[in-house]
PDB file of C-alpha atoms and ligand atoms in Angstrom:
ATOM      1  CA  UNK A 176     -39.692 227.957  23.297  1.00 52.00           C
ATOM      2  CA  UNK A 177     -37.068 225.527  23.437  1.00 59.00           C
ATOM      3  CA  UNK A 178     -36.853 222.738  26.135  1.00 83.00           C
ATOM      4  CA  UNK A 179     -33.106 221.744  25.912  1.00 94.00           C
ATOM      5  CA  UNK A 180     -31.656 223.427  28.921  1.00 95.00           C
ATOM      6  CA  UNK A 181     -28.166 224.504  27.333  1.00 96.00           C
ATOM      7  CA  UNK A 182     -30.617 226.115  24.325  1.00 95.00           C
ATOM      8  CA  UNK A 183     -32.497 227.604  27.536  1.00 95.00           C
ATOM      9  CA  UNK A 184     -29.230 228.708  28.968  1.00 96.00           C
ATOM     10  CA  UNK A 185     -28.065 229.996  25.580  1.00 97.00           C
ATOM     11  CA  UNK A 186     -31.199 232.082  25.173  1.00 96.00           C
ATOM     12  CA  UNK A 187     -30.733 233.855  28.840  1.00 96.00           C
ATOM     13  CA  UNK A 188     -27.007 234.483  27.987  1.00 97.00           C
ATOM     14  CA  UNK A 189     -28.045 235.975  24.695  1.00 97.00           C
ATOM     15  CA  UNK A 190     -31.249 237.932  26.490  1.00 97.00           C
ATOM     16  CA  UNK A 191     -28.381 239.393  28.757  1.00 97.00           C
ATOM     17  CA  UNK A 192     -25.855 240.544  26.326  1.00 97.00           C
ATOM     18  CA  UNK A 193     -28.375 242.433  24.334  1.00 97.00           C
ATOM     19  CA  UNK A 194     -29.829 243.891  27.337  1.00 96.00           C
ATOM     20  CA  UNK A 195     -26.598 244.628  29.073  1.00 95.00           C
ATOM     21  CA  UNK A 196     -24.463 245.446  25.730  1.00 95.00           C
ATOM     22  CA  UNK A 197     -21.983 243.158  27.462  1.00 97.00           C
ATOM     23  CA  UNK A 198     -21.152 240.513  24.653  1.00 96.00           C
ATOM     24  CA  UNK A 199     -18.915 238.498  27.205  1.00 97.00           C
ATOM     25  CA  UNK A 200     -18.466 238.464  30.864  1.00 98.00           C
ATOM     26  CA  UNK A 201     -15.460 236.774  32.611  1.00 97.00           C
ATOM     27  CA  UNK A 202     -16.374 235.388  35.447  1.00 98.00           C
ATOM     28  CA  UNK A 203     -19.594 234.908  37.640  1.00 98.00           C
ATOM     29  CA  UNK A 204     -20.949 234.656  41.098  1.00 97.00           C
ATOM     30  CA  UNK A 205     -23.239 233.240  42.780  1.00 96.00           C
ATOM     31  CA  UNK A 206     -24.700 234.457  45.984  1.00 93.00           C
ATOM     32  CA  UNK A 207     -26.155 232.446  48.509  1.00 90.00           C
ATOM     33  CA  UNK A 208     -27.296 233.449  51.971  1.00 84.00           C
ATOM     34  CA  UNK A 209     -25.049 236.247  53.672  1.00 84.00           C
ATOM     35  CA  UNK A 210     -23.232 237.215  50.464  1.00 89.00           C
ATOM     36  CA  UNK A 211     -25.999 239.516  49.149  1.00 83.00           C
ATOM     37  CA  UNK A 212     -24.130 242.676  49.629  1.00 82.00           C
ATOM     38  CA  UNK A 213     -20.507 240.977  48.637  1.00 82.00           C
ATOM     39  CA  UNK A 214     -20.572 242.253  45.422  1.00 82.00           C
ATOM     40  CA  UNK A 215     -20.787 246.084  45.914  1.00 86.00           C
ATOM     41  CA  UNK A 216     -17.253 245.801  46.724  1.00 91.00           C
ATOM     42  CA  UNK A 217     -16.352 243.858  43.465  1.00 93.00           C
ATOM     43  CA  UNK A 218     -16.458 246.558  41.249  1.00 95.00           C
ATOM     44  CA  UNK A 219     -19.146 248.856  39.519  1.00 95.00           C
ATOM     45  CA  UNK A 220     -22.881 247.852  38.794  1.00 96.00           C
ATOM     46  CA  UNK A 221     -23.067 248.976  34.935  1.00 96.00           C
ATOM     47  CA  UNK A 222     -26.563 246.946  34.791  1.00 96.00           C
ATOM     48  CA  UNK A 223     -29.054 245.490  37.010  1.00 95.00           C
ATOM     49  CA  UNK A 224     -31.444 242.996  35.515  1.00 95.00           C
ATOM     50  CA  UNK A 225     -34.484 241.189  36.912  1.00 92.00           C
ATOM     51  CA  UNK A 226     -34.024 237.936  36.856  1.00 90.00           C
ATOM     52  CA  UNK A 227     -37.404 236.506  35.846  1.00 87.00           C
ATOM     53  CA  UNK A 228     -37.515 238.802  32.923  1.00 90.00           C
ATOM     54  CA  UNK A 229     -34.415 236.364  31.728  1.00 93.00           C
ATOM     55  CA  UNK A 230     -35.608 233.552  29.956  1.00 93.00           C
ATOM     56  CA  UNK A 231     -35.536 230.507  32.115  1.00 92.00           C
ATOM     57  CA  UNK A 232     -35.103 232.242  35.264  1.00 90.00           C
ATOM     58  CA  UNK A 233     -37.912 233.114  38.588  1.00 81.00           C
ATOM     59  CA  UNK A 234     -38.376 235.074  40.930  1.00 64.00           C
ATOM     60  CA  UNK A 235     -36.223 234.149  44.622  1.00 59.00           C
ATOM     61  CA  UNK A 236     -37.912 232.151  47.056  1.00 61.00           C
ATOM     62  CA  UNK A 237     -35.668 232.795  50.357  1.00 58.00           C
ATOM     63  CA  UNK A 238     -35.930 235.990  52.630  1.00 55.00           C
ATOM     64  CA  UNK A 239     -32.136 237.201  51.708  1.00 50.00           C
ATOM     65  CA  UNK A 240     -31.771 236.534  48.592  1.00 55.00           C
ATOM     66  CA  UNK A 241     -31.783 239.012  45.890  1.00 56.00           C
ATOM     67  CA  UNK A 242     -33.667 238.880  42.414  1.00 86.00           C
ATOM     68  CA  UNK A 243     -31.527 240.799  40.147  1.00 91.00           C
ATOM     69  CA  UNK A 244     -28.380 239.696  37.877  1.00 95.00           C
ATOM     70  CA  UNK A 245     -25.809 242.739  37.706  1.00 95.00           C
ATOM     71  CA  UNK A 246     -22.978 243.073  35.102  1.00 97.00           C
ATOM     72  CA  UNK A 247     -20.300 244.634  37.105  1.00 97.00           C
ATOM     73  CA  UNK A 248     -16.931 246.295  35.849  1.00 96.00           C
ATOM     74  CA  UNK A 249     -14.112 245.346  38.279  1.00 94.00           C
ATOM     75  CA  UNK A 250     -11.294 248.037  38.534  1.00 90.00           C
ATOM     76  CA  UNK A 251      -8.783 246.076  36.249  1.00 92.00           C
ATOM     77  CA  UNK A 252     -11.410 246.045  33.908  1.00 95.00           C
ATOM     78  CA  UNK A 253     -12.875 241.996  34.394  1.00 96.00           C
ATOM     79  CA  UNK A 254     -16.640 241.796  33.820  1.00 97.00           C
ATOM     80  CA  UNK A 255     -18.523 239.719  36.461  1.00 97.00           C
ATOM     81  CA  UNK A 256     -21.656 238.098  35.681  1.00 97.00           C
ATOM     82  CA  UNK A 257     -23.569 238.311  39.554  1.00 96.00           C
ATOM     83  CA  UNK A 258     -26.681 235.814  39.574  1.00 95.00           C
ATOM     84  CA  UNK A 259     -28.761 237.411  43.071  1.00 90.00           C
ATOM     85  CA  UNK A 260     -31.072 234.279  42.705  1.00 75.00           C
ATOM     86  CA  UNK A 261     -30.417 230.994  43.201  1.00 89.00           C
ATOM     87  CA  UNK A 262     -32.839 228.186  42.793  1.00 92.00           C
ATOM     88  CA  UNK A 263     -32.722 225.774  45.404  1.00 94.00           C
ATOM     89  CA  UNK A 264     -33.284 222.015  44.683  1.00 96.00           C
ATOM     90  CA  UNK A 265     -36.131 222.004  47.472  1.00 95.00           C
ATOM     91  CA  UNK A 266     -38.096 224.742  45.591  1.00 92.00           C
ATOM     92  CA  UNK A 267     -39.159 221.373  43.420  1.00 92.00           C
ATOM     93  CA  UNK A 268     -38.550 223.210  40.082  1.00 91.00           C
ATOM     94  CA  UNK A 269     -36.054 220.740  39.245  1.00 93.00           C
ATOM     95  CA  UNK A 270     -32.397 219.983  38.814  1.00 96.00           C
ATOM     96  CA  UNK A 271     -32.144 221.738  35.170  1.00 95.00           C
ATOM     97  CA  UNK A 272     -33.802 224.813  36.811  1.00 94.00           C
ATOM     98  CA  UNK A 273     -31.324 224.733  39.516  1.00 95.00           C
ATOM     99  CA  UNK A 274     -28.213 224.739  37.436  1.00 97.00           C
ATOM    100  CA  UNK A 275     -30.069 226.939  34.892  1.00 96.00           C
ATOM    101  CA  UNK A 276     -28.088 230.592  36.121  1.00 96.00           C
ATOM    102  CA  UNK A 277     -24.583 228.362  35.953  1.00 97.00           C
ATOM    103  CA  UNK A 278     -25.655 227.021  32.429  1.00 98.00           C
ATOM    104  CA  UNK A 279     -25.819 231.131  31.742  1.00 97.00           C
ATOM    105  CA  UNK A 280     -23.093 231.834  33.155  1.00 98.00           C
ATOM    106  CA  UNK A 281     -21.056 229.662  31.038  1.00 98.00           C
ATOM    107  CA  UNK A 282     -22.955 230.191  28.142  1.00 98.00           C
ATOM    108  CA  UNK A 283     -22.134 234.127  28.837  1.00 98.00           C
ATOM    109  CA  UNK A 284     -18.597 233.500  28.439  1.00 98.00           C
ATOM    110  CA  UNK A 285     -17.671 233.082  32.080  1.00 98.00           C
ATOM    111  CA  UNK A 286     -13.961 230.379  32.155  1.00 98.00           C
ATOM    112  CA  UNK A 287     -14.348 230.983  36.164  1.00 98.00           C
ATOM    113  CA  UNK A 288     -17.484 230.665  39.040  1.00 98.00           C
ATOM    114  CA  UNK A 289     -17.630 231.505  42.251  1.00 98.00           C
ATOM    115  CA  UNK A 290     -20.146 229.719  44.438  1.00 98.00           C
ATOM    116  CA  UNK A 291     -21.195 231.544  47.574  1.00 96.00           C
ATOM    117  CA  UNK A 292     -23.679 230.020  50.284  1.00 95.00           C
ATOM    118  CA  UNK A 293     -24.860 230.176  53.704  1.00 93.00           C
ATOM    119  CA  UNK A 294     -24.159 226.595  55.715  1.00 95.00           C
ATOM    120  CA  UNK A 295     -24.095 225.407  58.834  1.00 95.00           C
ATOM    121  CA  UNK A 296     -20.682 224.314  60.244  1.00 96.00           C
ATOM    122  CA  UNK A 297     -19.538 221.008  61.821  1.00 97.00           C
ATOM    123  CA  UNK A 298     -16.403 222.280  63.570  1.00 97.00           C
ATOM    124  CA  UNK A 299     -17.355 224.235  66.929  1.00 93.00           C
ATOM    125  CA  UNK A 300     -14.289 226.444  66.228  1.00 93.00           C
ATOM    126  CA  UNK A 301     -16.151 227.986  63.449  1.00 94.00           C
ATOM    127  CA  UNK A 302     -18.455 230.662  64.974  1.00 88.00           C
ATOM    128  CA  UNK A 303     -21.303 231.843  62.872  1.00 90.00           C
ATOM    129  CA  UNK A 304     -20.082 234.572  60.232  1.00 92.00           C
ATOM    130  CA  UNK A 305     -16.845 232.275  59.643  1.00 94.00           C
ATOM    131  CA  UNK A 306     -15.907 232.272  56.012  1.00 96.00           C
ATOM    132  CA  UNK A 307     -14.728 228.647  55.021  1.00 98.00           C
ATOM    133  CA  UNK A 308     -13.414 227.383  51.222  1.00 98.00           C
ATOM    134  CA  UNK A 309     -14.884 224.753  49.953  1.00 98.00           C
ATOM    135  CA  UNK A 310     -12.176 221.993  49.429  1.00 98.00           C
ATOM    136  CA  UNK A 311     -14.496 219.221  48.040  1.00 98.00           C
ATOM    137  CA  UNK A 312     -18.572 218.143  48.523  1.00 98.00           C
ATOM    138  CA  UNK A 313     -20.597 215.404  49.210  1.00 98.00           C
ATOM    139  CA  UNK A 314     -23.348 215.010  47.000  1.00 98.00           C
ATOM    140  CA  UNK A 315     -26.477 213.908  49.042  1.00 98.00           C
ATOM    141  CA  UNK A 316     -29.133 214.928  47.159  1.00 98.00           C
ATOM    142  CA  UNK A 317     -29.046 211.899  45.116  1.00 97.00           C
ATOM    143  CA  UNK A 318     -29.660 214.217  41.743  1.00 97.00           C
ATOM    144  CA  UNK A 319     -27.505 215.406  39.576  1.00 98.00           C
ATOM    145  CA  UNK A 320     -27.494 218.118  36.566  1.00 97.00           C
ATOM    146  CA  UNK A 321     -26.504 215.626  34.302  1.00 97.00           C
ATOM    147  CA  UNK A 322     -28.545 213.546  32.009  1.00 95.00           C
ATOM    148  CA  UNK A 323     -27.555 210.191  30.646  1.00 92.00           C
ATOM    149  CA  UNK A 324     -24.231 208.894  29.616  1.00 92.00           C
ATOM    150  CA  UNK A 325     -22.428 211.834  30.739  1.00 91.00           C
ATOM    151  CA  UNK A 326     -19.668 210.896  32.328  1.00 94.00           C
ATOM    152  CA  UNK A 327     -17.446 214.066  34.193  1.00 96.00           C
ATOM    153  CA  UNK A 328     -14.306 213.996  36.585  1.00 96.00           C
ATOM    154  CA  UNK A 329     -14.691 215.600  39.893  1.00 97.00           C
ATOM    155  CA  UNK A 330     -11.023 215.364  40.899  1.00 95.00           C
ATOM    156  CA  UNK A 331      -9.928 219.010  41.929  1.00 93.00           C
ATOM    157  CA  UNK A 332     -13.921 220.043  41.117  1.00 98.00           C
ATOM    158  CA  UNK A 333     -13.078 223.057  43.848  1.00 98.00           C
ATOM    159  CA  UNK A 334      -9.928 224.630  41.876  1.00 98.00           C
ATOM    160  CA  UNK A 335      -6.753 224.358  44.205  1.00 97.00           C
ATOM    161  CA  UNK A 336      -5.630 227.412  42.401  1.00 97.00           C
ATOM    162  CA  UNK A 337      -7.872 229.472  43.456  1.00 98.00           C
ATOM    163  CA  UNK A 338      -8.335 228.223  47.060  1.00 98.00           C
ATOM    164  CA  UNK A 339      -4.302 229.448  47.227  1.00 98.00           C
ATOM    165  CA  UNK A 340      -5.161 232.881  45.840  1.00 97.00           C
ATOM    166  CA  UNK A 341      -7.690 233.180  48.595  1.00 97.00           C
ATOM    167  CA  UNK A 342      -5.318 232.057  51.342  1.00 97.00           C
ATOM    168  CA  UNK A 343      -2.957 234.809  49.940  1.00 97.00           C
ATOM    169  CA  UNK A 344      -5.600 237.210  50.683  1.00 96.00           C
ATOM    170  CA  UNK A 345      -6.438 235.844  54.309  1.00 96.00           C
ATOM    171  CA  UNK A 346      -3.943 232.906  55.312  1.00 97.00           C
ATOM    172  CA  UNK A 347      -6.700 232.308  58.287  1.00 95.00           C
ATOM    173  CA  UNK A 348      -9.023 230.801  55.932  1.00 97.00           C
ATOM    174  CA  UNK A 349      -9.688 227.432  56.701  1.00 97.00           C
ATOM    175  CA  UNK A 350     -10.576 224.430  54.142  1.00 98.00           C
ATOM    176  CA  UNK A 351     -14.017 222.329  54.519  1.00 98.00           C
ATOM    177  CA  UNK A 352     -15.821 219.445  52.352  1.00 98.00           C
ATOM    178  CA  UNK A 353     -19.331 220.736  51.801  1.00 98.00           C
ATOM    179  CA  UNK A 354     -22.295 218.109  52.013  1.00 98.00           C
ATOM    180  CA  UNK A 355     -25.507 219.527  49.986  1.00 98.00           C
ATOM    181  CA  UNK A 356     -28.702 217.650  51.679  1.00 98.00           C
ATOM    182  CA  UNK A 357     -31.979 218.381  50.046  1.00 98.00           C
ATOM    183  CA  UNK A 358     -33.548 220.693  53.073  1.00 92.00           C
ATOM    184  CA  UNK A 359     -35.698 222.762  53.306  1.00 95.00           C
ATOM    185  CA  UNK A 360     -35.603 221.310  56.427  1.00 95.00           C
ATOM    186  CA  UNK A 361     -32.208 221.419  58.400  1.00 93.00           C
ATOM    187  CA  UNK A 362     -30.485 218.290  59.784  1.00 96.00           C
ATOM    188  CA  UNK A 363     -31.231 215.946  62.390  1.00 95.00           C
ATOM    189  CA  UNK A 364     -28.261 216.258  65.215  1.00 96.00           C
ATOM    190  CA  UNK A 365     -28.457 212.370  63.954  1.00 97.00           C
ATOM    191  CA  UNK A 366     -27.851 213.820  60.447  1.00 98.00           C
ATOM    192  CA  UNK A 367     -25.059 215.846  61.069  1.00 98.00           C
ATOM    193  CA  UNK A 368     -22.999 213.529  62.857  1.00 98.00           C
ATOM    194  CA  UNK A 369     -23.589 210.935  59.672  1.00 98.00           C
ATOM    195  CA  UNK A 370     -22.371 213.692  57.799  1.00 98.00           C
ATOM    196  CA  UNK A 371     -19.319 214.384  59.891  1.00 98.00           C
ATOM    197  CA  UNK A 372     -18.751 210.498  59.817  1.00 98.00           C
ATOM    198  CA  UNK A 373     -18.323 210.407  56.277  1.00 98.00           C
ATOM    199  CA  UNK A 374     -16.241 213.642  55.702  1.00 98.00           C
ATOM    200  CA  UNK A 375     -18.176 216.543  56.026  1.00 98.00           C
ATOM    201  CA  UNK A 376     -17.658 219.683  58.001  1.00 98.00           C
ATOM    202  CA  UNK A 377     -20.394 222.295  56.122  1.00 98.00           C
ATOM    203  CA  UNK A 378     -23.907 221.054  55.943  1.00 98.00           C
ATOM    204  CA  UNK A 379     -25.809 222.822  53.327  1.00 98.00           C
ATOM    205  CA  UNK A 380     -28.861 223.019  50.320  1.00 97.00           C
ATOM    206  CA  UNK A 381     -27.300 224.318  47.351  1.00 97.00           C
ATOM    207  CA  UNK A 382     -23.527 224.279  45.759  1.00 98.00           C
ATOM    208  CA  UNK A 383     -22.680 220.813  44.716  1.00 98.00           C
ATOM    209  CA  UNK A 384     -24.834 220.123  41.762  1.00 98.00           C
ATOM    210  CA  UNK A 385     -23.837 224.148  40.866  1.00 98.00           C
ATOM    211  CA  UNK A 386     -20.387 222.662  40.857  1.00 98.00           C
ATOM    212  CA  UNK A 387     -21.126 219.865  38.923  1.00 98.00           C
ATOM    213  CA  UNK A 388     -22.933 221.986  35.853  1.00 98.00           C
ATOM    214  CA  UNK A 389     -20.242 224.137  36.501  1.00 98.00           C
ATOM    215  CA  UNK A 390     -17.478 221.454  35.787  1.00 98.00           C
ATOM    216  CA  UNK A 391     -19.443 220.033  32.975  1.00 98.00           C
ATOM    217  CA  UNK A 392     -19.307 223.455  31.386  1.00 97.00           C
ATOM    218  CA  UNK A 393     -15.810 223.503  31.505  1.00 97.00           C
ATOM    219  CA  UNK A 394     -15.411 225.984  34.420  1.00 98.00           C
ATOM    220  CA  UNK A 395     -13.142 226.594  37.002  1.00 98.00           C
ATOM    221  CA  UNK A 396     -14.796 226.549  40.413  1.00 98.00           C
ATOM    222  CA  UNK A 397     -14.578 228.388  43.506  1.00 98.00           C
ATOM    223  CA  UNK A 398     -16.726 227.522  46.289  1.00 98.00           C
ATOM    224  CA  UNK A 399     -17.190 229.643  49.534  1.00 97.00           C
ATOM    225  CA  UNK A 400     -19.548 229.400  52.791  1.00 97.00           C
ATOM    226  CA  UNK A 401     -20.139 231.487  55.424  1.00 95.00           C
ATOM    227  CA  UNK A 402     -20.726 229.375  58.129  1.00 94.00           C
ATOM    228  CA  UNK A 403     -23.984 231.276  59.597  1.00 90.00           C
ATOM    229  CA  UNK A 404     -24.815 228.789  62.095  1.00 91.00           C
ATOM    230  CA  UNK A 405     -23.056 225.840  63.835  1.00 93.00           C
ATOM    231  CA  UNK A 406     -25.126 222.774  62.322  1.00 95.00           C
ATOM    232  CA  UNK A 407     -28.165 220.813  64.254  1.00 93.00           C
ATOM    233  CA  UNK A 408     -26.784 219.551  68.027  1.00 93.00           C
ATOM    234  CA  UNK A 409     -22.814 220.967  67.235  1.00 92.00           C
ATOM    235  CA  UNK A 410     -24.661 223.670  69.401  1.00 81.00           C
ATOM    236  CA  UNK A 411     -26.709 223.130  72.225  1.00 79.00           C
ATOM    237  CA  UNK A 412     -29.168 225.952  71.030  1.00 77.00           C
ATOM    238  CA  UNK A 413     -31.597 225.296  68.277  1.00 76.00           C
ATOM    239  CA  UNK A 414     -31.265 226.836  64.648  1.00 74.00           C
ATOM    240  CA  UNK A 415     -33.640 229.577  63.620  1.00 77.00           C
ATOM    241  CA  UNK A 416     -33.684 231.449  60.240  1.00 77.00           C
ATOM    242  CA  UNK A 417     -33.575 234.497  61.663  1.00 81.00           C
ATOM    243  CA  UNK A 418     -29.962 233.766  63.362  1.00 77.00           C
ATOM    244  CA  UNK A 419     -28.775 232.937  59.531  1.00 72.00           C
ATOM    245  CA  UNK A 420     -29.646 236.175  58.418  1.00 78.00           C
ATOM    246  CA  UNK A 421     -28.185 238.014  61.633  1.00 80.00           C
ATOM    247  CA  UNK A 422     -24.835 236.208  61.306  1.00 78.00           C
ATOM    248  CA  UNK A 423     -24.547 236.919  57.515  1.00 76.00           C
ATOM    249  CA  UNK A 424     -25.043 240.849  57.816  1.00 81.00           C
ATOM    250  CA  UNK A 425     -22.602 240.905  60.456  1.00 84.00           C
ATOM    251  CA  UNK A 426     -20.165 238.950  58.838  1.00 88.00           C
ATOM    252  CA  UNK A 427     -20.759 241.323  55.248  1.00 87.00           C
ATOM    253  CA  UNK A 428     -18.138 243.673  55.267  1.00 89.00           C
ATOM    254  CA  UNK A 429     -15.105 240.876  55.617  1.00 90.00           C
ATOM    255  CA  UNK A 430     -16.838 238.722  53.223  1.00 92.00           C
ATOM    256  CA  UNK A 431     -17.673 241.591  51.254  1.00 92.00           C
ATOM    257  CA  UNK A 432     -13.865 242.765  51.111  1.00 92.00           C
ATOM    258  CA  UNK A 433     -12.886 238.843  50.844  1.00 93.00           C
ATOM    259  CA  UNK A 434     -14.496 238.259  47.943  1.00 94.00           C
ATOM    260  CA  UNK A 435     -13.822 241.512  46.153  1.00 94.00           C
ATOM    261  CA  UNK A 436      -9.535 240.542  47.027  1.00 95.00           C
ATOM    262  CA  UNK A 437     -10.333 237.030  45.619  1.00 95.00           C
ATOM    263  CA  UNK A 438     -12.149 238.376  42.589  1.00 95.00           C
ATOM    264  CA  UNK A 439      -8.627 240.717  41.486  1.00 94.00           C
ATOM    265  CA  UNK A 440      -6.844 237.998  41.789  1.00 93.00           C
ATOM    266  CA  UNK A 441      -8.339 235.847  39.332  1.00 93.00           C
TER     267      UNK A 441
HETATM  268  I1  8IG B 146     -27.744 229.193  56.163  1.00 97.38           I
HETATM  269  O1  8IG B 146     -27.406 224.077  59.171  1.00 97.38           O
HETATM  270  C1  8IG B 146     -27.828 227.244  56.401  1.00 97.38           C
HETATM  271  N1  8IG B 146     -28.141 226.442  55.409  1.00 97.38           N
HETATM  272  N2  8IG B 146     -28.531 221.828  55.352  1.00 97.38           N
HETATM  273  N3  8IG B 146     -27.962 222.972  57.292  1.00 97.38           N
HETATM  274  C2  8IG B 146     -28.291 222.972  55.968  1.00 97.38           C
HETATM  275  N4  8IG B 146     -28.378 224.075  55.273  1.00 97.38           N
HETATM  276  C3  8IG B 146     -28.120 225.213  55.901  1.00 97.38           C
HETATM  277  C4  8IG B 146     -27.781 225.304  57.239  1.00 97.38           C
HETATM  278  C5  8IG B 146     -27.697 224.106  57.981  1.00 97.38           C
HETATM  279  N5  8IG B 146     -27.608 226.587  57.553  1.00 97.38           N
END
């Protein structure tokens, strides 16, 4: 058992090949809170895995998200790597464990991710079950994926290329700059406006050390949130958990069709 986490990552890629009989996938997703049904519309499942039979990998922690990794066929014949389970940095598994189904991804061929998550949204125009592209983050975890002298450029981390091939799909799609916090808990309404103060307008747990793996991998990143719920004090009603999950299964079939249009584009 190896403990280098791109041996680790090589190991799951090669455990999914041979179990899939897909030597190389071209691009993979991610889906975070809302999106689990976005990728029935992205082409056909050819293989569903369980993710903690892949090495490195375990089981989901969050109500919503799914457990599986599916090689799906897209009709112009890409093949998309779709990691159900995330691990959250709060599940206190780690940063390598967190960036371990990215790590796979790349090692599984993948030039292009897409990062899909559930957030909560600084600008009151953005009702819950608003779709938002990620335009940049804020890194507030004080973590990141990378160990020692590793030194990689951010600039454009959330490719502008792709952002435009979404906005051809739906030119209502608005931009945001994504600030990962550690959670589990949810912000402060003190919080949030510290994070709007410095340049945020999505308030979220996962995504930005993704990215980061992502970029160090040599990927080319896509970043999307559904906005499920408008973050702590932007609305006078408290958050509940519950009101995440109801805002991301009415908001599935757009995002579902969204990400599918974004996906043929690639
Ligand atoms: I879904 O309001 C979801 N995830 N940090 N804040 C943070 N994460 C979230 C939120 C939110 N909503």
């Amino acid at each position: 058992m190896t403990t280098d986490p791109f041996e680790l990552a090589a190991a799951a890629a090669a455990y999914i090949a041979g179990h899939t009989g897909v030597q190389s996938h071209d691009v993979a997703l991610v889906l975070g809170s809302g999106w689990g049904g976005a990728a029935e519309l992205v082409g056909e499942t050819t293989h569903t895995l369980e993710a903690r039979s892949i090495p490195g990998f375990s089981a989901p922690a969050v109500e919503g998200h799914v457990g599986t990794v599916r090689s799906v066929l897209t009709a112009d014949g890409k093949r998309a790597l779709v990691l159900g389970a995330r691990t959250h940095y709060y599940e206190g598994r780690g940063v390598r464990a967190v960036v371990h189904g990215v790590r796979t991804a790349a090692a599984a061929g993948a030039k292009t991710l897409v990062l899909t998550n559930g957030c909560g949204g600084l600008n009151p125009d953005w009702q819950p079950g608003t779709p938002v592209l990620i335009s940049d983050h804020i890194n507030l975890t004080a973590a990141s994926p990378l160990e020692g002298a590793t030194f990689v450029d951010l600039t454009d981390l959330y490719s502008s290329r792709i952002r435009a091939l979404a906005k051809e799909v739906d030119p209502g799609l608005d931009e945001g700059v994504y600030a990962q916090f550690t959670g589990p808990h949810y912000e402060t309404p003190a919080e949030v406006q510290y994070a709007k103060r410095i340049g945020a307008d999505l308030v979220g747990m996962s995504t930005a050390l993704e990215a980061i793996a992502a970029r160090h991998a040599g990927m080319e990143v896509f970043g999307i949130s559904l906005v499920t719920n408008l973050a702590a004090g932007i609305s006078p009603v408290p958050l509940s958990h519950q009101e995440v999950i109801e805002a991301g299964q009415a908001a599935g079939p757009r995002i579902s069709r969204l990400l599918a249009d974004i996906i043929a584009k690639l």
